[in-house]
């Protein structure tokens, strides 16, 4: 389905419109009002031209996620007790266990969800932030697609948190073996939540704002 | 459904991905309009949107109750059989004083989906029946905010992975709740596919 963009190509910001983040209603920007206090007449969401302090907030969340990612991987996520002896497993040792015991597919799923997804998400967000701060006009469409992917795929990193929960539920008092959750699982959950917020606070429209600035400077 | 089509006249929309303004015409059946600059989906036509998303939401609530009432997995090891319900993991985490982790699982796996579905039923039922229930807009806004935090499909994958891990050490017997949970994941996916937020907002404006 083809849409007709308004001619000449115009953006909401240039047309003096807020695009409501909650319901996509276009609201005319009052010229006099203090812009921080305008709310959507339809859904009451606070209206912003761009997400407020997007770059600073996203950086803060990305750095926090990187810091928490270390204990998430170094500390055990499960502690297994069998007849008095205990064994601690980190995310990586869990992956290796699956691969060695012949469940290659399951090992790969955990590896992708717990290691590939969060790391690539953090790298992509860093790259997007740097590109926006530099004001580059390099492949804006691809960068927007990358952003959309980080937003969609992040939830799957929660996989290991759920695996630990189910293991703890299934292997408990009453058997000779018990499994307890380790501190790594908590840090890992924190990383997933923080990276989801980081993707939400980043504003992909900043990628295109830089483009338009460059256009103006070359044509004028 | 006549008023659903008359609602779709040409509307002005801005892309959330790149801010470009578009005139979006009335969409033909099952088509979607994409941004001409960045490719983001602006609107998608969902056939029979209100009825379908309402039906799937109600089904989801029922399935969520079933998934919590019955045992979802039983494990037999060294002659001992223990039943496990969906909430057992959360209770065990609380007992191990992993409060944060317990809260995270309780929220993303059970509570958020429940509140999300209830909010949708409240809003969609009021639209379908023409009731003017209070705080409809706030409820719908809540549902949209909660959407990314409902993670039942990840939970389901987590269950499958744990079963593979334990299958070598013990016999695992799937229970009624496991199948209810599987159906719940499908119902939530169906809600996501059939819900058209733009249409709901427009109907509430009338
Ligand atoms: Zn709004
Ligand atoms: Zn766009």
XYZ file of N, CA and C in Angstrom, chain B residues 4-5 8 26-33 41 43-49 193-196:
69
model
N -16.997 1.076 10.579
C -15.548 0.883 10.652
C -14.876 1.374 9.380
N -15.570 1.183 8.230
C -14.951 1.607 6.970
C -15.081 3.109 6.769
N -12.301 5.270 8.083
C -10.983 5.310 7.458
C -10.892 6.290 6.285
N -7.781 5.705 2.893
C -8.495 4.541 3.420
C -7.806 3.282 2.909
N -7.517 2.376 3.822
C -6.742 1.197 3.437
C -7.654 0.078 2.941
N -7.268 -0.585 1.830
C -8.016 -1.771 1.402
C -7.810 -2.914 2.406
N -8.642 -3.939 2.296
C -8.580 -5.106 3.177
C -7.160 -5.636 3.366
N -6.790 -5.897 4.598
C -5.556 -6.599 4.940
C -4.293 -5.947 4.368
N -4.321 -4.661 4.106
C -3.111 -4.003 3.614
C -2.525 -3.143 4.734
N -1.291 -2.720 4.552
C -0.681 -1.842 5.533
C 0.007 -0.691 4.820
N 0.065 0.426 5.489
C 0.718 1.602 4.915
C 2.072 1.778 5.580
N 5.892 0.797 9.634
C 4.467 0.641 9.372
C 3.717 1.797 10.041
N 0.100 2.435 9.538
C -1.151 1.797 9.971
C -1.310 0.492 9.211
N -2.019 -0.445 9.826
C -2.303 -1.697 9.137
C -3.793 -1.943 9.271
N -4.402 -2.402 8.180
C -5.825 -2.726 8.249
C -6.007 -4.084 8.916
N -6.756 -4.113 9.982
C -7.030 -5.373 10.684
C -8.491 -5.694 10.473
N -8.800 -6.781 9.745
C -10.208 -7.094 9.500
C -10.944 -7.411 10.794
N -12.113 -6.826 10.943
C -12.972 -7.129 12.089
C -12.249 -6.935 13.423
N -11.466 -5.869 13.491
C -10.494 -5.694 14.567
C -11.085 -5.762 15.979
N -2.014 -9.296 16.749
C -2.210 -9.221 15.302
C -3.531 -8.530 14.966
N -4.559 -8.719 15.801
C -5.874 -8.204 15.418
C -6.166 -6.804 15.963
N -5.417 -6.359 16.965
C -5.714 -5.057 17.578
C -5.231 -3.910 16.688
N -6.100 -2.933 16.472
C -5.745 -1.735 15.709
C -5.922 -0.526 16.632
